[in-house]
Amino acid sequence: MNILLIGSGGREHALAWALAKSPRLTKLLVAPGNAGIAEVAELVALDVENHDAVIAFCQTEQIDLVVVGPEAPLVAGLVDDLERAGIKAFGPSKAAAQLEGSKAFTKGVCDEAGIPTAGYGRFVNLDDALAYIKAKGAPIVVKADGLAAGKGVVVAMSEQEAEDAVAACFDGSFGDAGAEVVIEEFLEGEEASFFVLSDGINALPLATAQDHKRVLDGDTGPNTGGMGAYSPAPVMTQDLISQVMDEIIHPTIRTLADRGTPFKGVLYAGLMITSAGPKLIEYNTRFGDPECQVLVMRLTSDLLDLLVASVDGTLSDQQAEWHADSALTVVMASNGYPASYKKGTEIRGLEYAGSDTVEVFHAGTKREEDRLLAVGGRVLNVTALGSTVGAAKTRAYAAIEKIDWPEGFCRSDIGWRAIERETKLKS
């Protein structure tokens, strides 16, 4: 098969790495890609916002399947346009991608399907939102309704913080994404991520993960787009997975199918495991970043087979097999991230970091002749397998020590919660 993968981050490098191992693969093209992806695929200069250009490229290159990595092209309807042109694409339709594109839409699905989630209110003006905050008090969660590049959610520990967050939304800080605001009850518990594939009718459970968002060690510093992750999530027992499938995943897929907008692709459920059971925090309609990196390290099945089955409606014939080992990824970010940071700094020694159990996925890099340069905030994902989360962490951090980044970088202490849990289980 000839495959076109859309995207340029660490998630897309992980997907490209996994797809490149498939015996079904003839040619793997990635638009626009990055320096790491160029080691396993051919990069192409393609404006992915120009759907006609993408379609023409697929027709010229005889592309058999387009795999859409990021959320923005999904919400913009790229899959719909490709399918109308007779080109197979992995990912949900524009209508189904509203599960990520609109938090209010997802809340409506939860109401219709009886899915456990936080209590909430929806608002399109400041005064009503402020009155709701006053009535409910803090802590409380304020969310811009649309896509805000991971920046549109504030867990407000005071009413003033919540009021400021609502004002920022309606003042245009998040563009169109903040035209409507969802204000939610604050949920207490442990967060976990759960991934499934869907072909519109069937759902195939993949794996669980937990991510880490604080930029500095000791769970300190500002929240980011994600500084690391590990899989599996120790909190997600088999009983909990079955409960989530029954109470959250299956009702979602049935409801969208009944509406005439079946969900095909990967469904990423952000969960809070509360004392009352699992509740849905949010849906993403693509693989997580950096969760995808740990998932592909553990996956022993052919990823291409699974993606094709999702598109073709044959997931009931598939099973996903996994390494028993845990996987952990550490994000190496440019100093200053998520605020301002210097671009174009050189990274050396990457060839010494990889091994049979360690892969370094690129997120924000480019090549200039023989130099590897950091051009993004999150730059590298050092990802390792180990018999436990602790063992995987040891390997990942040992690999980081082999990387020479003279300008310096920041990273966070990933996996400590899981390691504490492992220690308690052993004792």
Short mmCIF file of C-alpha atoms in Angstrom, two decimals:
data_model
loop_
_atom_site.label_atom_id
_atom_site.label_comp_id
_atom_site.label_asym_id
_atom_site.label_seq_id
_atom_site.Cartn_x
_atom_site.Cartn_y
_atom_site.Cartn_z
CA MET A 1 0.00 0.00 0.00
CA ASN A 2 1.04 3.59 -0.65
CA ILE A 3 0.35 5.64 2.50
CA LEU A 4 0.20 9.40 3.02
CA LEU A 5 0.54 10.47 6.66
CA ILE A 6 -0.48 14.02 7.59
CA GLY A 7 1.42 15.79 10.39
CA SER A 8 4.80 16.87 11.69
CA GLY A 9 5.03 16.13 15.43
CA GLY A 10 6.18 13.40 17.76
CA ARG A 11 2.89 11.57 17.32
CA GLU A 12 3.39 11.46 13.56
CA HIS A 13 6.99 10.23 13.92
CA ALA A 14 5.72 7.43 16.16
CA LEU A 15 2.98 6.55 13.66
CA ALA A 16 5.44 6.64 10.75
CA TRP A 17 7.89 4.42 12.68
CA ALA A 18 5.14 1.86 13.33
CA LEU A 19 3.70 1.98 9.81
CA ALA A 20 7.17 1.56 8.28
CA LYS A 21 7.40 -1.88 9.89
CA SER A 22 4.30 -3.20 8.12
CA PRO A 23 4.92 -5.84 5.43
CA ARG A 24 1.93 -4.38 3.57
CA LEU A 25 3.68 -1.03 3.08
CA THR A 26 4.99 -0.12 -0.37
CA LYS A 27 5.66 3.60 0.09
CA LEU A 28 5.23 5.96 3.04
CA LEU A 29 4.93 9.69 2.34
CA VAL A 30 4.55 12.28 5.10
CA ALA A 31 3.41 15.90 4.80
CA PRO A 32 5.13 17.94 6.09
CA GLY A 33 7.03 15.68 8.51
CA ASN A 34 10.21 16.49 10.44
CA ALA A 35 13.88 15.47 10.57
CA GLY A 36 13.20 12.23 12.42
CA ILE A 37 10.33 11.20 10.17
CA ALA A 38 12.67 11.66 7.18
CA GLU A 39 14.64 8.65 8.44
CA VAL A 40 11.68 6.28 7.91
CA ALA A 41 9.61 8.00 5.20
CA GLU A 42 9.74 10.41 2.29
CA LEU A 43 8.79 13.98 3.21
CA VAL A 44 6.60 15.98 0.83
CA ALA A 45 5.87 19.71 0.71
CA LEU A 46 2.09 19.79 0.68
CA ASP A 47 -0.34 22.41 1.98
CA VAL A 48 -2.65 20.16 4.01
CA GLU A 49 -5.14 23.02 4.47
CA ASN A 50 -5.69 22.97 0.70
CA HIS A 51 -7.89 19.89 0.39
CA ASP A 52 -7.95 20.04 -3.41
CA ALA A 53 -4.14 19.96 -3.45
CA VAL A 54 -4.10 16.95 -1.12
CA ILE A 55 -6.61 15.12 -3.31
CA ALA A 56 -4.62 15.87 -6.48
CA PHE A 57 -1.42 14.64 -4.81
CA CYS A 58 -3.10 11.40 -3.71
CA GLN A 59 -4.37 10.78 -7.22
CA THR A 60 -0.97 11.44 -8.79
CA GLU A 61 0.90 9.28 -6.26
CA GLN A 62 -1.76 6.52 -6.26
CA ILE A 63 -2.22 6.78 -2.50
CA ASP A 64 -4.20 3.87 -1.07
CA LEU A 65 -4.75 5.34 2.42
CA VAL A 66 -4.36 8.75 4.04
CA VAL A 67 -3.69 8.71 7.80
CA VAL A 68 -4.56 12.05 9.42
CA GLY A 69 -2.49 12.67 12.56
CA PRO A 70 -3.56 16.04 14.05
CA GLU A 71 -7.03 17.18 15.06
CA ALA A 72 -7.30 20.39 13.01
CA PRO A 73 -7.54 18.71 9.56
CA LEU A 74 -10.15 16.30 10.95
CA VAL A 75 -12.31 19.11 12.31
CA ALA A 76 -11.86 20.92 8.98
CA GLY A 77 -13.36 17.95 7.10
CA LEU A 78 -10.30 16.60 5.27
CA VAL A 79 -11.53 13.01 5.59
CA ASP A 80 -14.92 13.93 4.09
CA ASP A 81 -13.31 15.58 1.07
CA LEU A 82 -10.92 12.69 0.49
CA GLU A 83 -13.69 10.12 0.67
CA ARG A 84 -15.85 12.11 -1.76
CA ALA A 85 -12.91 11.88 -4.17
CA GLY A 86 -12.76 8.09 -3.71
CA ILE A 87 -9.65 8.14 -1.51
CA LYS A 88 -9.63 6.09 1.70
CA ALA A 89 -8.73 8.02 4.84
CA PHE A 90 -8.25 7.05 8.48
CA GLY A 91 -10.01 9.42 10.84
CA PRO A 92 -13.51 10.65 11.64
CA SER A 93 -15.73 12.78 9.46
CA LYS A 94 -16.10 16.49 10.19
CA ALA A 95 -19.40 15.79 11.95
CA ALA A 96 -17.98 13.02 14.16
CA ALA A 97 -14.79 15.00 14.86
CA GLN A 98 -16.94 17.50 16.75
CA LEU A 99 -16.33 15.19 19.71
CA GLU A 100 -13.02 17.03 19.91
CA GLY A 101 -13.88 20.18 18.01
CA SER A 102 -16.70 21.21 20.36
CA LYS A 103 -16.87 20.48 24.07
CA ALA A 104 -20.52 21.51 24.09
CA PHE A 105 -21.22 18.93 21.36
CA THR A 106 -19.61 16.20 23.48
CA LYS A 107 -21.66 17.21 26.51
CA GLY A 108 -24.77 16.90 24.39
CA VAL A 109 -23.75 13.37 23.37
CA CYS A 110 -23.19 12.53 27.04
CA ASP A 111 -26.66 13.80 27.94
CA GLU A 112 -28.29 11.86 25.12
CA ALA A 113 -26.42 8.61 25.82
CA GLY A 114 -26.41 8.78 29.62
CA ILE A 115 -22.61 8.87 29.79
CA PRO A 116 -21.16 9.75 33.21
CA THR A 117 -19.43 13.14 33.05
CA ALA A 118 -19.04 16.34 35.07
CA GLY A 119 -22.05 18.57 35.61
CA TYR A 120 -21.86 21.63 33.39
CA GLY A 121 -23.34 24.77 31.88
CA ARG A 122 -22.97 26.24 28.35
CA PHE A 123 -22.66 29.98 27.81
CA VAL A 124 -22.39 32.43 24.91
CA ASN A 125 -22.20 35.64 26.97
CA LEU A 126 -20.12 36.85 29.89
CA ASP A 127 -22.86 37.84 32.35
CA ASP A 128 -24.57 34.43 32.34
CA ALA A 129 -21.23 32.66 32.73
CA LEU A 130 -20.21 34.86 35.67
CA ALA A 131 -23.57 34.26 37.36
CA TYR A 132 -23.09 30.49 37.00
CA ILE A 133 -19.62 30.71 38.58
CA LYS A 134 -21.04 32.74 41.46
CA ALA A 135 -23.76 30.17 42.04
CA LYS A 136 -21.46 27.13 41.86
CA GLY A 137 -18.30 28.48 43.52
CA ALA A 138 -14.76 27.15 43.14
CA PRO A 139 -12.90 25.00 42.33
CA ILE A 140 -14.49 24.88 38.90
CA VAL A 141 -13.32 24.19 35.33
CA VAL A 142 -13.61 26.69 32.46
CA LYS A 143 -13.25 25.44 28.87
CA ALA A 144 -13.27 27.27 25.57
CA ASP A 145 -15.67 25.26 23.43
CA GLY A 146 -13.52 24.83 20.32
CA LEU A 147 -9.96 23.84 19.42
CA ALA A 148 -7.48 26.03 21.29
CA ALA A 149 -4.22 24.11 20.81
CA GLY A 150 -4.46 22.67 24.31
CA LYS A 151 -4.59 26.14 25.90
CA GLY A 152 -8.32 26.64 26.37
CA VAL A 153 -8.89 24.79 29.66
CA VAL A 154 -8.45 26.38 33.09
CA VAL A 155 -8.89 24.46 36.34
CA ALA A 156 -9.79 27.44 38.50
CA MET A 157 -9.16 27.09 42.22
CA SER A 158 -10.83 30.43 42.97
CA GLU A 159 -13.86 32.29 41.63
CA GLN A 160 -11.62 35.13 40.50
CA GLU A 161 -9.48 32.75 38.45
CA ALA A 162 -12.62 31.30 36.85
CA GLU A 163 -13.98 34.77 36.09
CA ASP A 164 -10.68 35.77 34.48
CA ALA A 165 -10.70 32.60 32.37
CA VAL A 166 -14.24 33.26 31.13
CA ALA A 167 -13.36 36.87 30.35
CA ALA A 168 -10.33 35.73 28.35
CA CYS A 169 -12.54 33.45 26.26
CA PHE A 170 -15.08 36.14 25.45
CA ASP A 171 -12.34 38.74 24.89
CA GLY A 172 -11.04 36.66 21.98
CA SER A 173 -7.91 35.14 23.56
CA PHE A 174 -8.74 31.83 21.85
CA GLY A 175 -10.31 33.23 18.70
CA ASP A 176 -13.47 31.47 17.52
CA ALA A 177 -12.78 28.62 19.97
CA GLY A 178 -13.91 30.87 22.83
CA ALA A 179 -17.16 32.08 21.30
CA GLU A 180 -18.93 29.55 23.52
CA VAL A 181 -17.76 28.48 26.97
CA VAL A 182 -18.42 25.28 28.87
CA ILE A 183 -18.11 25.54 32.67
CA GLU A 184 -17.82 22.21 34.47
CA GLU A 185 -17.93 20.78 37.93
CA PHE A 186 -14.46 20.06 39.35
CA LEU A 187 -13.89 16.30 39.51
CA GLU A 188 -11.57 14.69 42.04
CA GLY A 189 -9.72 11.45 41.35
CA GLU A 190 -6.96 10.09 39.15
CA GLU A 191 -6.78 10.91 35.45
CA ALA A 192 -6.20 8.26 32.79
CA SER A 193 -6.31 8.02 29.01
CA PHE A 194 -8.05 5.18 27.18
CA PHE A 195 -7.79 4.54 23.44
CA VAL A 196 -10.06 2.54 21.16
CA LEU A 197 -10.46 2.14 17.42
CA SER A 198 -13.92 2.30 15.89
CA ASP A 199 -15.22 1.42 12.43
CA GLY A 200 -18.54 3.15 13.03
CA ILE A 201 -20.15 0.11 14.65
CA ASN A 202 -17.48 -1.95 16.39
CA ALA A 203 -15.00 -0.75 19.00
CA LEU A 204 -11.59 -2.36 19.50
CA PRO A 205 -9.90 -1.47 22.82
CA LEU A 206 -6.28 -0.48 22.40
CA ALA A 207 -4.40 0.50 25.55
CA THR A 208 -4.33 2.85 28.52
CA ALA A 209 -1.87 5.60 29.37
CA GLN A 210 -1.25 8.48 31.73
CA ASP A 211 0.41 11.73 30.70
CA HIS A 212 2.31 14.38 32.62
CA LYS A 213 1.78 18.08 31.86
CA ARG A 214 3.92 20.07 34.31
CA VAL A 215 7.07 21.33 32.65
CA LEU A 216 9.50 20.94 35.57
CA ASP A 217 10.56 18.24 38.01
CA GLY A 218 8.56 17.71 41.17
CA ASP A 219 5.28 18.26 39.30
CA THR A 220 6.00 22.00 39.21
CA GLY A 221 5.91 24.74 36.57
CA PRO A 222 3.13 25.61 34.12
CA ASN A 223 0.87 23.10 32.42
CA THR A 224 1.96 22.26 28.87
CA GLY A 225 0.78 20.22 25.93
CA GLY A 226 2.37 17.20 27.62
CA MET A 227 5.87 16.53 28.95
CA GLY A 228 5.68 12.75 28.90
CA ALA A 229 3.52 9.67 29.29
CA TYR A 230 3.60 6.02 30.25
CA SER A 231 1.54 2.96 29.37
CA PRO A 232 -0.28 1.04 30.71
CA ALA A 233 -1.99 3.23 33.32
CA PRO A 234 -1.82 1.31 36.62
CA VAL A 235 -5.17 2.71 37.76
CA MET A 236 -6.99 1.16 34.77
CA THR A 237 -7.74 -2.39 35.86
CA GLN A 238 -9.45 -4.83 33.52
CA ASP A 239 -12.71 -4.33 35.42
CA LEU A 240 -12.45 -0.57 34.94
CA ILE A 241 -11.70 -1.00 31.24
CA SER A 242 -14.83 -3.13 30.85
CA GLN A 243 -16.86 -0.52 32.74
CA VAL A 244 -15.55 2.29 30.52
CA MET A 245 -16.38 0.31 27.39
CA ASP A 246 -19.92 -0.39 28.62
CA GLU A 247 -20.76 3.02 30.10
CA ILE A 248 -18.77 5.45 27.92
CA ILE A 249 -17.34 4.07 24.67
CA HIS A 250 -20.15 1.89 23.34
CA PRO A 251 -22.89 4.46 24.13
CA THR A 252 -20.89 7.13 22.31
CA ILE A 253 -20.43 5.03 19.18
CA ARG A 254 -24.10 3.95 19.19
CA THR A 255 -25.33 7.52 19.61
CA LEU A 256 -23.24 8.88 16.74
CA ALA A 257 -24.30 5.98 14.51
CA ASP A 258 -27.95 6.60 15.37
CA ARG A 259 -27.50 10.27 14.45
CA GLY A 260 -26.22 9.27 11.02
CA THR A 261 -22.66 10.43 11.74
CA PRO A 262 -20.81 7.19 12.58
CA PHE A 263 -17.41 7.56 14.21
CA LYS A 264 -14.50 5.94 12.35
CA GLY A 265 -10.98 6.34 13.63
CA VAL A 266 -9.30 6.46 17.01
CA LEU A 267 -11.29 7.63 20.01
CA TYR A 268 -9.20 8.92 22.90
CA ALA A 269 -11.17 9.20 26.13
CA GLY A 270 -9.75 11.43 28.84
CA LEU A 271 -11.11 9.96 32.07
CA MET A 272 -11.28 10.87 35.73
CA ILE A 273 -11.43 7.83 38.00
CA THR A 274 -13.57 9.18 40.84
CA SER A 275 -14.91 7.55 43.99
CA ALA A 276 -18.18 7.14 42.06
CA GLY A 277 -16.46 5.42 39.13
CA PRO A 278 -14.98 6.58 35.82
CA LYS A 279 -16.28 9.81 34.30
CA LEU A 280 -15.53 11.31 30.90
CA ILE A 281 -13.54 14.55 31.02
CA GLU A 282 -13.17 14.98 27.25
CA TYR A 283 -12.78 13.19 23.95
CA ASN A 284 -9.98 13.56 21.44
CA THR A 285 -10.49 12.13 17.97
CA ARG A 286 -6.83 11.31 17.19
CA PHE A 287 -3.92 9.60 18.88
CA GLY A 288 -2.54 11.59 21.81
CA ASP A 289 0.80 13.33 21.79
CA PRO A 290 2.89 12.08 23.62
CA GLU A 291 0.64 9.09 24.44
CA CYS A 292 0.95 7.72 20.90
CA GLN A 293 4.69 7.31 21.41
CA VAL A 294 4.26 4.87 24.30
CA LEU A 295 1.39 3.04 22.59
CA VAL A 296 3.38 2.20 19.46
CA MET A 297 6.35 1.05 21.54
CA ARG A 298 4.11 -1.55 23.19
CA LEU A 299 2.09 -2.53 20.11
CA THR A 300 3.14 -5.86 18.56
CA SER A 301 0.30 -6.04 16.02
CA ASP A 302 0.61 -4.52 12.55
CA LEU A 303 -0.65 -0.94 12.96
CA LEU A 304 -1.53 -0.68 9.28
CA ASP A 305 -3.82 -3.71 9.53
CA LEU A 306 -5.70 -2.06 12.40
CA LEU A 307 -6.09 1.29 10.65
CA VAL A 308 -7.31 -0.33 7.42
CA ALA A 309 -9.85 -2.42 9.36
CA SER A 310 -11.18 0.76 10.99
CA VAL A 311 -11.69 2.34 7.57
CA ASP A 312 -13.13 -0.80 5.95
CA GLY A 313 -15.53 -1.68 8.77
CA THR A 314 -13.84 -4.98 9.67
CA LEU A 315 -12.58 -4.29 13.20
CA SER A 316 -14.56 -7.25 14.51
CA ASP A 317 -11.98 -9.46 12.76
CA GLN A 318 -9.00 -7.78 14.48
CA GLN A 319 -7.18 -8.03 17.78
CA ALA A 320 -4.52 -5.70 19.13
CA GLU A 321 -1.56 -7.43 20.76
CA TRP A 322 0.80 -5.70 23.19
CA HIS A 323 4.17 -6.10 24.86
CA ALA A 324 3.78 -7.07 28.51
CA ASP A 325 6.45 -4.44 29.24
CA SER A 326 5.63 -0.87 30.18
CA ALA A 327 6.65 2.05 27.99
CA LEU A 328 7.58 5.55 29.10
CA THR A 329 8.41 8.67 27.09
CA VAL A 330 10.17 11.81 28.28
CA VAL A 331 9.71 15.05 26.34
CA MET A 332 12.87 17.11 25.94
CA ALA A 333 11.70 20.70 25.46
CA SER A 334 13.49 23.91 24.61
CA ASN A 335 14.46 25.99 27.63
CA GLY A 336 11.67 28.47 28.37
CA TYR A 337 8.85 26.30 27.01
CA PRO A 338 5.84 26.79 27.13
CA ALA A 339 6.71 30.53 27.14
CA SER A 340 9.27 32.02 24.75
CA TYR A 341 12.26 29.90 23.79
CA LYS A 342 15.24 30.08 21.45
CA LYS A 343 14.92 28.34 18.06
CA GLY A 344 17.64 26.85 15.90
CA THR A 345 19.78 25.38 18.67
CA GLU A 346 21.87 22.37 17.66
CA ILE A 347 21.45 18.86 19.07
CA ARG A 348 24.21 16.27 18.83
CA GLY A 349 24.81 12.67 19.87
CA LEU A 350 21.34 11.38 19.01
CA GLU A 351 22.86 8.35 17.30
CA TYR A 352 24.10 7.14 20.69
CA ALA A 353 20.73 7.35 22.45
CA GLY A 354 18.72 4.64 20.68
CA SER A 355 18.84 0.90 21.38
CA ASP A 356 16.69 -2.22 21.10
CA THR A 357 14.50 -0.85 23.89
CA VAL A 358 14.80 2.92 23.30
CA GLU A 359 13.51 5.04 20.40
CA VAL A 360 13.89 8.79 20.05
CA PHE A 361 10.89 10.31 18.28
CA HIS A 362 11.29 13.84 16.89
CA ALA A 363 8.66 16.48 17.56
CA GLY A 364 10.21 19.83 16.65
CA THR A 365 13.37 19.32 14.59
CA LYS A 366 14.81 20.04 11.17
CA ARG A 367 18.05 19.21 9.33
CA GLU A 368 20.38 21.84 7.96
CA GLU A 369 23.06 19.91 6.05
CA ASP A 370 24.57 17.63 8.72
CA ARG A 371 23.21 19.60 11.70
CA LEU A 372 20.08 18.68 13.67
CA LEU A 373 18.30 21.78 14.95
CA ALA A 374 15.56 22.30 17.52
CA VAL A 375 12.81 24.42 15.98
CA GLY A 376 9.89 23.78 18.34
CA GLY A 377 8.96 23.90 22.01
CA ARG A 378 8.63 20.15 22.48
CA VAL A 379 11.57 18.79 20.52
CA LEU A 380 12.35 15.12 21.27
CA ASN A 381 10.44 12.19 22.80
CA VAL A 382 12.86 9.71 24.36
CA THR A 383 10.80 6.54 24.64
CA ALA A 384 11.77 3.29 26.36
CA LEU A 385 10.42 -0.14 27.20
CA GLY A 386 10.98 -1.80 30.57
CA SER A 387 9.61 -4.57 32.74
CA THR A 388 8.08 -1.85 34.96
CA VAL A 389 7.47 1.86 34.59
CA GLY A 390 10.48 2.37 36.83
CA ALA A 391 12.71 0.25 34.59
CA ALA A 392 11.49 2.08 31.48
CA LYS A 393 12.18 5.42 33.15
CA THR A 394 15.73 4.37 34.03
CA ARG A 395 16.40 3.47 30.38
CA ALA A 396 14.85 6.68 29.05
CA TYR A 397 16.84 8.93 31.36
CA ALA A 398 20.04 7.01 30.66
CA ALA A 399 19.46 7.64 26.94
CA ILE A 400 18.91 11.36 27.59
CA GLU A 401 22.34 11.55 29.20
CA LYS A 402 23.87 10.53 25.86
CA ILE A 403 22.28 13.46 24.00
CA ASP A 404 24.34 16.64 23.70
CA TRP A 405 22.18 19.77 23.60
CA PRO A 406 24.62 22.57 24.45
CA GLU A 407 21.96 25.29 24.67
CA GLY A 408 20.20 23.30 27.35
CA PHE A 409 16.71 21.85 27.63
CA CYS A 410 14.02 21.17 30.21
CA ARG A 411 12.35 17.90 31.07
CA SER A 412 10.05 16.67 33.81
CA ASP A 413 10.13 13.79 36.26
CA ILE A 414 7.81 11.39 34.42
CA GLY A 415 6.20 8.33 35.92
CA TRP A 416 6.71 8.93 39.60
CA ARG A 417 3.07 8.26 40.44
CA ALA A 418 3.16 4.90 38.68
CA ILE A 419 6.50 4.02 40.29
CA GLU A 420 5.08 4.79 43.73
CA ARG A 421 2.17 2.49 42.95
CA GLU A 422 4.54 -0.27 41.76
CA THR A 423 6.55 0.06 44.98
CA LYS A 424 3.42 -0.25 47.11
CA LEU A 425 2.31 -3.34 45.20
CA LYS A 426 5.69 -5.00 45.74
CA SER A 427 5.60 -4.26 49.47
#
